[in-house]
Amino acid sequence: MIYISSQQLQELHRHGEMAYPRECCGLLLGTCEGEQARVTEVWPAENAWDEESAVQFEDVEDSTTSERRYTIAPELMLAAQKTARDRRWQILGIYHSHPNHEAIPSECDRQWAWPEYYYLIMAVRDGQAGDSRCWRLDERRQFQEVLIDRSIDGSIDGSIARA
């Protein structure tokens, strides 16, 4: 289960709407005890996907466009890691949008996912954020859906969260 406040989720949705039609991306920082993760801070990132990124992932379909792919600059990852360590948190995972697609991981998402991370994906259709769903790799490297719980601010939505 991942705990995220409605305000944090709305921040993610705004980021997705502002980035549309490109994918937005960012990091989720917080604490984790066993299978219980709590988002403490959201770190929006610029989608750094470019032609150089596409060359590194040349086997990925539609790899030349940031409307279908994202990457986070290594410098931001390092800064987030340092901040998390200083605050006794960790990077819990990555969020990104799927413009005009469902909030379901793509095969590319699965291939490049890290097993210890949570992946919060939001659908953004015609510039409007919709469903957000969270995923994590299992031991067979298949995504399993993770419950999103907003009860830290009084609302529980089950596995699908809406702003």
PDB file of C-alpha atoms in Angstrom:
ATOM      1  CA  MET A   1       0.000   0.000   0.000  1.00  0.00           C
ATOM      2  CA  ILE A   2       1.159   3.535  -0.677  1.00  0.00           C
ATOM      3  CA  TYR A   3      -0.129   6.499   1.292  1.00  0.00           C
ATOM      4  CA  ILE A   4      -0.314   9.803  -0.561  1.00  0.00           C
ATOM      5  CA  SER A   5      -2.310  12.888   0.366  1.00  0.00           C
ATOM      6  CA  SER A   6      -5.004  14.360  -1.873  1.00  0.00           C
ATOM      7  CA  GLN A   7      -2.926  17.536  -2.105  1.00  0.00           C
ATOM      8  CA  GLN A   8       0.116  15.581  -3.326  1.00  0.00           C
ATOM      9  CA  LEU A   9      -2.013  13.680  -5.815  1.00  0.00           C
ATOM     10  CA  GLN A  10      -3.472  16.950  -7.112  1.00  0.00           C
ATOM     11  CA  GLU A  11       0.074  18.272  -7.518  1.00  0.00           C
ATOM     12  CA  LEU A  12       0.917  15.250  -9.671  1.00  0.00           C
ATOM     13  CA  HIS A  13      -2.225  15.752 -11.733  1.00  0.00           C
ATOM     14  CA  ARG A  14      -1.418  19.439 -12.309  1.00  0.00           C
ATOM     15  CA  HIS A  15       2.064  18.439 -13.447  1.00  0.00           C
ATOM     16  CA  GLY A  16       0.572  15.929 -15.894  1.00  0.00           C
ATOM     17  CA  GLU A  17      -1.842  18.507 -17.274  1.00  0.00           C
ATOM     18  CA  MET A  18       0.884  21.146 -17.661  1.00  0.00           C
ATOM     19  CA  ALA A  19       3.211  18.725 -19.469  1.00  0.00           C
ATOM     20  CA  TYR A  20       0.514  17.438 -21.838  1.00  0.00           C
ATOM     21  CA  PRO A  21       0.918  16.175 -24.574  1.00  0.00           C
ATOM     22  CA  ARG A  22       4.364  15.121 -23.277  1.00  0.00           C
ATOM     23  CA  GLU A  23       4.789  12.642 -20.460  1.00  0.00           C
ATOM     24  CA  CYS A  24       5.517  14.276 -17.126  1.00  0.00           C
ATOM     25  CA  CYS A  25       7.688  12.585 -14.547  1.00  0.00           C
ATOM     26  CA  GLY A  26       8.991  12.994 -11.042  1.00  0.00           C
ATOM     27  CA  LEU A  27       9.995  11.267  -7.847  1.00  0.00           C
ATOM     28  CA  LEU A  28       8.126  10.168  -4.749  1.00  0.00           C
ATOM     29  CA  LEU A  29      10.110  10.599  -1.517  1.00  0.00           C
ATOM     30  CA  GLY A  30       9.130   9.305   1.881  1.00  0.00           C
ATOM     31  CA  THR A  31       9.322   6.391   4.266  1.00  0.00           C
ATOM     32  CA  CYS A  32       8.713   2.694   3.863  1.00  0.00           C
ATOM     33  CA  GLU A  33       8.156  -0.033   6.430  1.00  0.00           C
ATOM     34  CA  GLY A  34       7.687  -3.426   4.852  1.00  0.00           C
ATOM     35  CA  GLU A  35       4.977  -3.085   2.205  1.00  0.00           C
ATOM     36  CA  GLN A  36       3.677   0.232   3.608  1.00  0.00           C
ATOM     37  CA  ALA A  37       5.048   3.335   1.854  1.00  0.00           C
ATOM     38  CA  ARG A  38       4.190   6.899   2.849  1.00  0.00           C
ATOM     39  CA  VAL A  39       4.860   9.765   0.426  1.00  0.00           C
ATOM     40  CA  THR A  40       6.276  12.724   2.322  1.00  0.00           C
ATOM     41  CA  GLU A  41       7.363  14.865  -0.606  1.00  0.00           C
ATOM     42  CA  VAL A  42       6.779  14.969  -4.358  1.00  0.00           C
ATOM     43  CA  TRP A  43       9.698  16.025  -6.591  1.00  0.00           C
ATOM     44  CA  PRO A  44       8.478  17.088 -10.049  1.00  0.00           C
ATOM     45  CA  ALA A  45      11.130  16.651 -12.729  1.00  0.00           C
ATOM     46  CA  GLU A  46      11.582  17.889 -16.247  1.00  0.00           C
ATOM     47  CA  ASN A  47      11.148  15.120 -18.797  1.00  0.00           C
ATOM     48  CA  ALA A  48      14.737  14.891 -20.027  1.00  0.00           C
ATOM     49  CA  TRP A  49      13.935  12.469 -22.873  1.00  0.00           C
ATOM     50  CA  ASP A  50      15.710  13.586 -26.030  1.00  0.00           C
ATOM     51  CA  GLU A  51      17.405  12.147 -29.104  1.00  0.00           C
ATOM     52  CA  GLU A  52      20.381  11.025 -27.007  1.00  0.00           C
ATOM     53  CA  SER A  53      18.044   9.122 -24.694  1.00  0.00           C
ATOM     54  CA  ALA A  54      16.402   7.525 -27.702  1.00  0.00           C
ATOM     55  CA  VAL A  55      19.768   6.214 -28.934  1.00  0.00           C
ATOM     56  CA  GLN A  56      20.347   4.493 -25.580  1.00  0.00           C
ATOM     57  CA  PHE A  57      16.940   2.836 -25.861  1.00  0.00           C
ATOM     58  CA  GLU A  58      16.936   2.198 -29.598  1.00  0.00           C
ATOM     59  CA  ASP A  59      15.160  -1.125 -29.159  1.00  0.00           C
ATOM     60  CA  VAL A  60      12.170   0.682 -27.632  1.00  0.00           C
ATOM     61  CA  GLU A  61       9.258   1.350 -29.961  1.00  0.00           C
ATOM     62  CA  ASP A  62       8.334   5.056 -30.373  1.00  0.00           C
ATOM     63  CA  SER A  63      11.522   5.900 -28.500  1.00  0.00           C
ATOM     64  CA  THR A  64      12.207   9.247 -30.148  1.00  0.00           C
ATOM     65  CA  THR A  65       9.323  11.197 -28.643  1.00  0.00           C
ATOM     66  CA  SER A  66       8.771  12.535 -25.126  1.00  0.00           C
ATOM     67  CA  GLU A  67       5.046  12.136 -25.743  1.00  0.00           C
ATOM     68  CA  ARG A  68       5.560   8.406 -25.190  1.00  0.00           C
ATOM     69  CA  ARG A  69       8.705   8.186 -23.042  1.00  0.00           C
ATOM     70  CA  TYR A  70      10.378   9.895 -20.111  1.00  0.00           C
ATOM     71  CA  THR A  71      13.697  10.003 -18.341  1.00  0.00           C
ATOM     72  CA  ILE A  72      14.832  11.838 -15.233  1.00  0.00           C
ATOM     73  CA  ALA A  73      18.191  13.611 -15.281  1.00  0.00           C
ATOM     74  CA  PRO A  74      20.829  11.834 -13.169  1.00  0.00           C
ATOM     75  CA  GLU A  75      21.607  15.109 -11.374  1.00  0.00           C
ATOM     76  CA  LEU A  76      18.029  15.303 -10.089  1.00  0.00           C
ATOM     77  CA  MET A  77      18.146  11.669  -8.979  1.00  0.00           C
ATOM     78  CA  LEU A  78      21.336  12.383  -7.008  1.00  0.00           C
ATOM     79  CA  ALA A  79      19.892  15.547  -5.431  1.00  0.00           C
ATOM     80  CA  ALA A  80      16.738  13.669  -4.430  1.00  0.00           C
ATOM     81  CA  GLN A  81      18.800  10.818  -2.985  1.00  0.00           C
ATOM     82  CA  LYS A  82      20.851  13.270  -0.916  1.00  0.00           C
ATOM     83  CA  THR A  83      17.746  15.085   0.353  1.00  0.00           C
ATOM     84  CA  ALA A  84      16.061  11.803   1.204  1.00  0.00           C
ATOM     85  CA  ARG A  85      19.130  10.533   3.052  1.00  0.00           C
ATOM     86  CA  ASP A  86      19.505  13.817   4.980  1.00  0.00           C
ATOM     87  CA  ARG A  87      15.865  13.601   6.102  1.00  0.00           C
ATOM     88  CA  ARG A  88      16.006   9.856   6.804  1.00  0.00           C
ATOM     89  CA  TRP A  89      13.660   9.145   3.922  1.00  0.00           C
ATOM     90  CA  GLN A  90      14.194   7.278   0.698  1.00  0.00           C
ATOM     91  CA  ILE A  91      13.179   7.557  -2.920  1.00  0.00           C
ATOM     92  CA  LEU A  92      10.021   5.450  -2.904  1.00  0.00           C
ATOM     93  CA  GLY A  93       9.451   5.534  -6.619  1.00  0.00           C
ATOM     94  CA  ILE A  94       8.676   7.393  -9.780  1.00  0.00           C
ATOM     95  CA  TYR A  95       5.501   8.941 -11.099  1.00  0.00           C
ATOM     96  CA  HIS A  96       4.747   9.687 -14.722  1.00  0.00           C
ATOM     97  CA  SER A  97       1.805  10.382 -16.986  1.00  0.00           C
ATOM     98  CA  HIS A  98       0.398   8.471 -19.924  1.00  0.00           C
ATOM     99  CA  PRO A  99      -1.004  11.094 -22.327  1.00  0.00           C
ATOM    100  CA  ASN A 100      -4.151   9.756 -24.008  1.00  0.00           C
ATOM    101  CA  HIS A 101      -3.560   6.274 -22.586  1.00  0.00           C
ATOM    102  CA  GLU A 102      -4.649   4.301 -19.547  1.00  0.00           C
ATOM    103  CA  ALA A 103      -2.804   4.428 -16.219  1.00  0.00           C
ATOM    104  CA  ILE A 104      -1.401   0.961 -16.898  1.00  0.00           C
ATOM    105  CA  PRO A 105       2.332   0.262 -17.307  1.00  0.00           C
ATOM    106  CA  SER A 106       3.589  -0.241 -20.836  1.00  0.00           C
ATOM    107  CA  GLU A 107       6.021  -2.975 -21.797  1.00  0.00           C
ATOM    108  CA  CYS A 108       8.720  -0.299 -21.897  1.00  0.00           C
ATOM    109  CA  ASP A 109       7.774   0.736 -18.340  1.00  0.00           C
ATOM    110  CA  ARG A 110       8.182  -2.893 -17.259  1.00  0.00           C
ATOM    111  CA  GLN A 111      11.497  -3.429 -19.021  1.00  0.00           C
ATOM    112  CA  TRP A 112      13.124  -0.395 -17.412  1.00  0.00           C
ATOM    113  CA  ALA A 113      11.488  -0.586 -13.967  1.00  0.00           C
ATOM    114  CA  TRP A 114      13.457  -1.103 -10.765  1.00  0.00           C
ATOM    115  CA  PRO A 115      11.972  -3.780  -8.496  1.00  0.00           C
ATOM    116  CA  GLU A 116      12.211  -1.779  -5.270  1.00  0.00           C
ATOM    117  CA  TYR A 117      10.334   1.256  -6.658  1.00  0.00           C
ATOM    118  CA  TYR A 118       6.660   2.145  -6.711  1.00  0.00           C
ATOM    119  CA  TYR A 119       5.393   3.449 -10.079  1.00  0.00           C
ATOM    120  CA  LEU A 120       2.454   5.835  -9.893  1.00  0.00           C
ATOM    121  CA  ILE A 121       0.991   6.343 -13.361  1.00  0.00           C
ATOM    122  CA  MET A 122      -1.703   8.860 -14.210  1.00  0.00           C
ATOM    123  CA  ALA A 123      -3.858   8.942 -17.313  1.00  0.00           C
ATOM    124  CA  VAL A 124      -4.098  12.380 -18.941  1.00  0.00           C
ATOM    125  CA  ARG A 125      -6.707  12.580 -21.704  1.00  0.00           C
ATOM    126  CA  ASP A 126      -6.960  15.684 -23.852  1.00  0.00           C
ATOM    127  CA  GLY A 127      -5.056  17.639 -21.213  1.00  0.00           C
ATOM    128  CA  GLN A 128      -7.210  16.523 -18.251  1.00  0.00           C
ATOM    129  CA  ALA A 129      -5.809  14.239 -15.554  1.00  0.00           C
ATOM    130  CA  GLY A 130      -7.922  11.197 -14.810  1.00  0.00           C
ATOM    131  CA  ASP A 131      -7.239   7.947 -13.010  1.00  0.00           C
ATOM    132  CA  SER A 132      -4.011   7.376 -11.112  1.00  0.00           C
ATOM    133  CA  ARG A 133      -2.849   3.877 -10.347  1.00  0.00           C
ATOM    134  CA  CYS A 134       0.227   2.544  -8.596  1.00  0.00           C
ATOM    135  CA  TRP A 135       2.290  -0.493  -9.566  1.00  0.00           C
ATOM    136  CA  ARG A 136       5.264  -2.488  -8.334  1.00  0.00           C
ATOM    137  CA  LEU A 137       7.239  -5.340  -9.860  1.00  0.00           C
ATOM    138  CA  ASP A 138       6.846  -8.796  -8.358  1.00  0.00           C
ATOM    139  CA  GLU A 139       9.534 -11.492  -8.238  1.00  0.00           C
ATOM    140  CA  ARG A 140       8.678 -12.506 -11.848  1.00  0.00           C
ATOM    141  CA  ARG A 141       9.216  -8.869 -13.007  1.00  0.00           C
ATOM    142  CA  GLN A 142       5.497  -8.448 -13.680  1.00  0.00           C
ATOM    143  CA  PHE A 143       3.677  -5.366 -12.440  1.00  0.00           C
ATOM    144  CA  GLN A 144       1.180  -5.846  -9.636  1.00  0.00           C
ATOM    145  CA  GLU A 145      -1.201  -3.078  -8.669  1.00  0.00           C
ATOM    146  CA  VAL A 146      -0.669  -1.437  -5.286  1.00  0.00           C
ATOM    147  CA  LEU A 147      -3.480   0.118  -3.271  1.00  0.00           C
ATOM    148  CA  ILE A 148      -3.389   3.934  -3.119  1.00  0.00           C
ATOM    149  CA  ASP A 149      -4.618   5.141   0.260  1.00  0.00           C
ATOM    150  CA  ARG A 150      -5.391   8.813   0.871  1.00  0.00           C
ATOM    151  CA  SER A 151      -6.657   8.195   4.412  1.00  0.00           C
ATOM    152  CA  ILE A 152      -3.892  10.430   5.775  1.00  0.00           C
ATOM    153  CA  ASP A 153      -6.193  13.293   4.825  1.00  0.00           C
ATOM    154  CA  GLY A 154      -9.513  11.571   5.319  1.00  0.00           C
ATOM    155  CA  SER A 155     -10.266   9.808   2.050  1.00  0.00           C
ATOM    156  CA  ILE A 156      -9.697   6.270   0.848  1.00  0.00           C
ATOM    157  CA  ASP A 157     -10.158   5.529  -2.831  1.00  0.00           C
ATOM    158  CA  GLY A 158      -9.089   1.935  -3.170  1.00  0.00           C
ATOM    159  CA  SER A 159      -6.801   1.103  -6.046  1.00  0.00           C
ATOM    160  CA  ILE A 160      -7.878   3.997  -8.249  1.00  0.00           C
ATOM    161  CA  ALA A 161      -7.348   7.548  -7.058  1.00  0.00           C
ATOM    162  CA  ARG A 162      -8.944  10.627  -8.565  1.00  0.00           C
ATOM    163  CA  ALA A 163      -8.111  14.210  -7.717  1.00  0.00           C
TER     164      ALA A 163
END
